[in-house]
Amino acid sequence: MTGTLIPALARGRAAAPAVAGPDRVAEASAPAALEAPRISPQSRRRRLGRGRLFPGARLAGPLLVLLVWQVAASAGLLDPRLLTGPDVVAVSGWGLLQDGTLATHVGASLGRAVLGLALGTVAGVVLAVVAGLTRVGESLVDGTLQVKRAIPNLALIPLLILWLGIGEEFKVTIVALGVLIPIYINTYSALTGIDTKHIELAESLGLTRWQYVRSVLLPGALPGFFVGFRLAVVGSWMALIVVETINATSGIGYMMSQAQLYAQSDIILVGLVVYGIFGFTSDALVRLLERRVLSWRRTLAS
């Protein structure tokens, strides 16, 4: 059996003709002058929907913030010792980039974030599938992870330092734990939220267990997984900020903590800007991947 049931059902709903009933027969016999103008689905979506974004539209908000920030700094409304303007931050960042300092710290942070994101994503998906497919798995996994969800990662830092030390293993583990929970919660919720009509259709078609998982469960869980993945990407950067301020010798967080000791607010802002760029870019990449993988869906975000 090729393809998947859920994308096929989504396409089938859009292409299915309306069933003629008594009301439609009466409408067909009415004079043409009394008929209401028909609106195509495309024009109705344009009228009632949100419309389409122009390229780069999501940059409008950040650019507006930068503009207001620069105007306030130029007008002398900001104390340069506490908050310098974007122009000063740009000059400081360019200097760090030229001498190689920024590239070194960015490379260290990227390595930790990518490895932690990969480990946390794989673990979250595996646990969600185990809990979502069987009642035994749900009993063993879901309650445990709900308890973990209630325990902040910051509370685990003393214990993880005792177990793993303060090396890279500790930092990657904290990032992975920050990724695990949003991946698990959203994927598990999507798996257990599959419409029972799809399951009944799979049973009526005589699908095997593997065909059911491949054709119904996994496509139906993908939207929830991508919601969790977007949250997890941001969560990996948030966890990274914390671990790189604890006995680290490299990374953006380390650079910012060192700048704090010497009251270098421009260097701190450089680090915040870099974190913001990474967060915005990674979210945009996940959005692009989501649109390609879920191209069969028709939503307001399409």
Coordinates of C-alpha atoms in Angstrom, one line a residue:
M1 CA 0.0 0.0 0.0
T2 CA 1.6 3.2 -1.1
G3 CA 1.1 6.7 0.3
T4 CA -0.7 7.4 3.5
L5 CA -4.3 7.5 4.4
I6 CA -4.5 10.9 6.2
P7 CA -3.0 12.9 3.3
A8 CA -5.2 11.0 0.9
L9 CA -8.3 11.7 3.0
A10 CA -7.3 15.4 3.1
R11 CA -7.1 15.6 -0.6
G12 CA -10.3 13.5 -1.0
R13 CA -12.4 16.0 1.1
A14 CA -11.3 18.8 -1.1
A15 CA -12.2 16.9 -4.3
A16 CA -15.4 15.2 -3.2
P17 CA -18.5 16.4 -5.0
A18 CA -21.5 17.6 -3.0
V19 CA -24.4 15.1 -2.6
A20 CA -27.6 16.3 -4.3
G21 CA -30.6 16.6 -2.0
P22 CA -34.1 18.1 -2.2
D23 CA -32.8 21.5 -1.4
R24 CA -30.3 21.5 -4.2
V25 CA -32.9 20.2 -6.7
A26 CA -35.1 23.2 -5.7
E27 CA -32.2 25.6 -6.1
A28 CA -31.5 24.2 -9.6
S29 CA -35.1 24.8 -10.7
A30 CA -35.2 28.4 -9.5
P31 CA -34.7 31.2 -12.0
A32 CA -31.1 32.1 -12.7
A33 CA -31.8 35.8 -11.7
L34 CA -32.7 34.8 -8.2
E35 CA -29.6 32.7 -7.6
A36 CA -26.9 34.1 -5.3
P37 CA -23.5 34.6 -6.9
R38 CA -21.3 31.6 -6.4
I39 CA -17.9 32.2 -4.7
S40 CA -15.1 29.9 -5.5
P41 CA -13.2 28.2 -2.6
Q42 CA -10.1 30.2 -3.6
S43 CA -11.8 33.6 -3.4
R44 CA -13.6 32.7 -0.2
R45 CA -10.2 31.8 1.4
R46 CA -8.8 35.1 0.2
R47 CA -11.8 37.0 1.7
L48 CA -12.0 35.2 5.0
G49 CA -8.5 34.0 5.5
R50 CA -5.5 35.9 6.7
G51 CA -3.9 36.4 3.2
R52 CA -0.3 35.7 2.3
L53 CA 2.8 37.1 3.9
F54 CA 5.2 38.9 1.7
P55 CA 8.8 37.6 1.7
G56 CA 10.7 38.5 4.8
A57 CA 7.6 39.7 6.6
R58 CA 8.6 38.2 9.9
L59 CA 11.6 40.5 10.0
A60 CA 9.4 43.5 10.3
G61 CA 8.9 43.2 14.0
P62 CA 12.6 42.8 14.9
L63 CA 13.6 45.6 12.5
L64 CA 11.0 47.9 14.2
V65 CA 12.5 47.1 17.6
L66 CA 16.0 47.9 16.3
L67 CA 14.8 51.2 14.8
V68 CA 13.1 52.3 18.1
W69 CA 16.2 51.2 20.0
Q70 CA 18.5 53.2 17.8
V71 CA 16.3 56.3 17.9
A72 CA 16.2 56.1 21.7
A73 CA 20.0 55.7 21.9
S74 CA 20.6 58.6 19.5
A75 CA 18.2 60.8 21.4
G76 CA 20.1 60.2 24.6
L77 CA 17.3 58.4 26.3
L78 CA 19.4 55.4 27.2
D79 CA 22.4 55.3 29.6
P80 CA 25.3 53.9 27.5
R81 CA 26.8 52.3 30.5
L82 CA 23.7 50.1 30.9
L83 CA 22.3 49.8 27.3
T84 CA 24.3 50.9 24.3
G85 CA 22.8 51.6 20.9
P86 CA 22.6 49.0 18.0
D87 CA 25.4 50.9 16.2
V88 CA 27.8 50.4 19.1
V89 CA 26.8 46.7 19.4
A90 CA 27.4 46.3 15.7
V91 CA 30.9 47.8 15.9
S92 CA 31.7 45.6 18.9
G93 CA 30.4 42.5 17.2
W94 CA 32.4 43.2 14.1
G95 CA 35.6 43.6 16.2
L96 CA 34.9 40.2 17.9
L97 CA 34.3 38.7 14.5
Q98 CA 37.5 40.0 13.0
D99 CA 39.8 38.8 15.8
G100 CA 38.2 35.3 15.8
T101 CA 36.7 35.5 19.3
L102 CA 33.1 35.4 18.2
A103 CA 33.6 32.6 15.7
T104 CA 35.3 30.4 18.5
H105 CA 32.4 30.9 20.9
V106 CA 29.7 30.5 18.3
G107 CA 31.3 27.2 17.1
A108 CA 31.3 25.9 20.7
S109 CA 27.7 26.9 21.3
L110 CA 26.5 25.4 18.0
G111 CA 28.1 22.1 18.7
R112 CA 26.5 21.7 22.1
A113 CA 23.1 22.9 20.9
V114 CA 23.0 20.6 17.8
L115 CA 24.1 17.5 19.7
G116 CA 21.7 18.2 22.6
L117 CA 18.9 18.9 20.2
A118 CA 19.5 15.6 18.3
L119 CA 19.7 13.5 21.4
G120 CA 16.6 15.1 23.0
T121 CA 14.6 14.8 19.8
V122 CA 15.4 11.1 19.3
A123 CA 14.6 10.3 22.9
G124 CA 11.4 12.3 22.9
V125 CA 10.1 10.7 19.8
V126 CA 10.9 7.1 20.9
L127 CA 9.3 7.6 24.3
A128 CA 6.2 9.2 22.7
V129 CA 5.8 6.3 20.3
V130 CA 6.2 3.8 23.1
A131 CA 3.6 5.6 25.2
G132 CA 1.3 6.3 22.3
L133 CA 1.1 2.9 20.8
T134 CA 0.4 0.7 23.9
R135 CA -1.3 1.0 27.2
V136 CA 1.6 -0.7 28.9
G137 CA 4.0 1.9 27.5
E138 CA 1.7 4.7 28.5
S139 CA 1.6 3.4 32.1
L140 CA 5.4 3.1 32.3
V141 CA 6.5 6.2 30.4
D142 CA 3.9 8.9 30.6
G143 CA 3.7 9.2 34.4
T144 CA 7.5 9.3 34.7
L145 CA 7.9 12.0 32.2
Q146 CA 5.1 14.1 33.7
V147 CA 7.0 13.9 37.0
K148 CA 10.1 15.0 35.1
R149 CA 8.2 17.8 33.5
A150 CA 7.4 19.2 37.0
I151 CA 11.1 19.2 38.0
P152 CA 13.0 22.2 36.5
N153 CA 16.2 21.4 34.8
L154 CA 17.9 24.0 37.0
A155 CA 17.1 21.8 40.0
L156 CA 18.9 18.9 38.4
I157 CA 22.1 20.8 37.9
P158 CA 23.7 19.9 41.3
L159 CA 23.0 16.2 40.8
L160 CA 24.2 16.1 37.2
I161 CA 27.4 17.9 38.1
L162 CA 27.9 15.2 40.8
W163 CA 27.3 12.4 38.2
L164 CA 28.9 13.9 35.1
G165 CA 31.2 16.6 36.3
I166 CA 31.3 20.0 34.6
G167 CA 32.5 18.9 31.2
E168 CA 30.7 18.7 27.8
E169 CA 28.7 15.7 28.9
F170 CA 26.9 17.7 31.5
K171 CA 26.2 20.6 29.2
V172 CA 24.8 18.4 26.4
T173 CA 22.7 16.5 28.9
I174 CA 21.0 19.7 30.2
V175 CA 20.3 20.8 26.6
A176 CA 18.9 17.3 25.7
L177 CA 16.6 17.4 28.8
G178 CA 15.3 20.8 27.7
V179 CA 14.4 19.4 24.3
L180 CA 13.0 16.1 25.5
I181 CA 9.8 17.3 27.2
P182 CA 8.3 19.5 24.4
I183 CA 9.0 16.8 21.8
Y184 CA 7.4 14.1 23.9
I185 CA 4.4 16.1 25.1
N186 CA 3.4 17.3 21.6
T187 CA 4.2 14.0 19.8
Y188 CA 2.4 11.9 22.4
S189 CA -0.6 14.2 22.3
A190 CA -0.8 14.0 18.5
L191 CA -0.5 10.2 18.5
T192 CA -3.3 9.8 21.0
G193 CA -5.4 12.4 19.4
I194 CA -5.9 10.6 16.0
D195 CA -9.5 10.6 14.9
T196 CA -11.1 7.2 15.5
K197 CA -12.7 7.4 12.1
H198 CA -9.2 7.0 10.6
I199 CA -8.6 4.0 12.7
E200 CA -12.0 2.4 11.7
L201 CA -11.1 3.1 8.0
A202 CA -7.8 1.3 8.5
E203 CA -9.5 -1.6 10.1
S204 CA -12.1 -1.9 7.3
L205 CA -9.3 -1.9 4.7
G206 CA -7.6 -4.7 6.6
L207 CA -4.3 -2.9 7.2
T208 CA -1.6 -4.7 9.2
R209 CA -0.2 -3.1 12.4
W210 CA 2.8 -1.8 10.6
Q211 CA 0.7 -0.4 7.7
Y212 CA -1.6 1.3 10.3
V213 CA 1.4 2.9 12.0
R214 CA 3.0 4.0 8.8
S215 CA -0.2 5.2 7.0
V216 CA -2.3 6.6 9.8
L217 CA -0.4 7.2 13.1
L218 CA 2.8 8.7 11.8
P219 CA 1.3 11.2 9.3
G220 CA -1.3 12.1 11.9
A221 CA 1.3 12.8 14.5
L222 CA 3.6 14.9 12.3
P223 CA 1.8 18.2 12.9
G224 CA 2.1 17.8 16.7
F225 CA 5.8 16.7 16.3
F226 CA 6.6 19.9 14.4
V227 CA 5.0 22.0 17.1
G228 CA 7.1 20.3 19.7
F229 CA 10.2 20.6 17.5
R230 CA 9.8 24.3 17.2
L231 CA 9.5 24.6 20.9
A232 CA 12.5 22.3 21.4
V233 CA 14.7 24.3 19.1
V234 CA 14.1 27.4 21.2
G235 CA 14.4 25.3 24.4
S236 CA 17.9 24.1 23.3
W237 CA 19.1 27.7 23.1
M238 CA 17.6 28.6 26.5
A239 CA 19.2 25.6 28.2
L240 CA 22.5 26.5 26.5
I241 CA 22.5 30.0 28.1
V242 CA 22.3 28.4 31.5
V243 CA 25.0 25.7 31.1
E244 CA 27.5 28.0 29.5
T245 CA 27.6 30.3 32.5
I246 CA 28.6 27.3 34.8
N247 CA 32.4 26.7 34.8
A248 CA 32.6 26.9 31.0
T249 CA 35.6 28.1 29.1
S250 CA 34.0 28.7 25.7
G251 CA 30.6 29.5 24.2
I252 CA 28.4 32.6 23.9
G253 CA 27.2 32.3 27.5
Y254 CA 30.8 32.3 28.7
M255 CA 31.6 35.3 26.6
M256 CA 28.6 37.2 28.1
S257 CA 29.5 36.2 31.7
Q258 CA 33.0 37.4 31.2
A259 CA 31.7 40.7 29.8
Q260 CA 29.5 41.1 32.9
L261 CA 32.6 41.1 35.1
Y262 CA 34.0 44.1 33.3
A263 CA 30.7 45.9 32.8
Q264 CA 30.9 45.5 29.0
S265 CA 27.2 45.9 28.1
D266 CA 28.0 46.0 24.4
I267 CA 29.5 42.5 24.5
I268 CA 26.6 41.2 26.5
L269 CA 24.2 42.6 23.9
V270 CA 26.3 41.1 21.1
G271 CA 25.7 37.7 22.7
L272 CA 22.0 38.3 23.0
V273 CA 21.8 39.4 19.4
V274 CA 23.6 36.2 18.3
Y275 CA 21.2 34.1 20.4
G276 CA 18.3 35.9 18.8
I277 CA 19.6 35.4 15.3
F278 CA 20.2 31.7 15.9
G279 CA 16.7 31.3 17.4
F280 CA 15.0 33.2 14.5
T281 CA 17.0 31.4 11.8
S282 CA 16.4 27.9 13.3
D283 CA 12.7 28.5 13.7
A284 CA 12.5 29.7 10.1
L285 CA 14.3 26.5 8.9
V286 CA 11.8 24.3 10.9
R287 CA 8.9 26.2 9.4
L288 CA 10.3 25.5 5.9
L289 CA 10.8 21.8 6.7
E290 CA 7.3 21.6 8.1
R291 CA 5.7 23.2 5.0
R292 CA 7.5 20.7 2.7
V293 CA 6.8 17.6 4.8
L294 CA 3.2 18.6 5.4
S295 CA 2.5 19.9 2.0
W296 CA -0.7 17.9 1.8
R297 CA -2.3 20.0 4.6
R298 CA -4.3 23.1 3.8
T299 CA -4.3 25.5 6.8
L300 CA -4.3 29.3 7.4
A301 CA -0.5 29.1 7.7
S302 CA -0.2 27.5 4.3

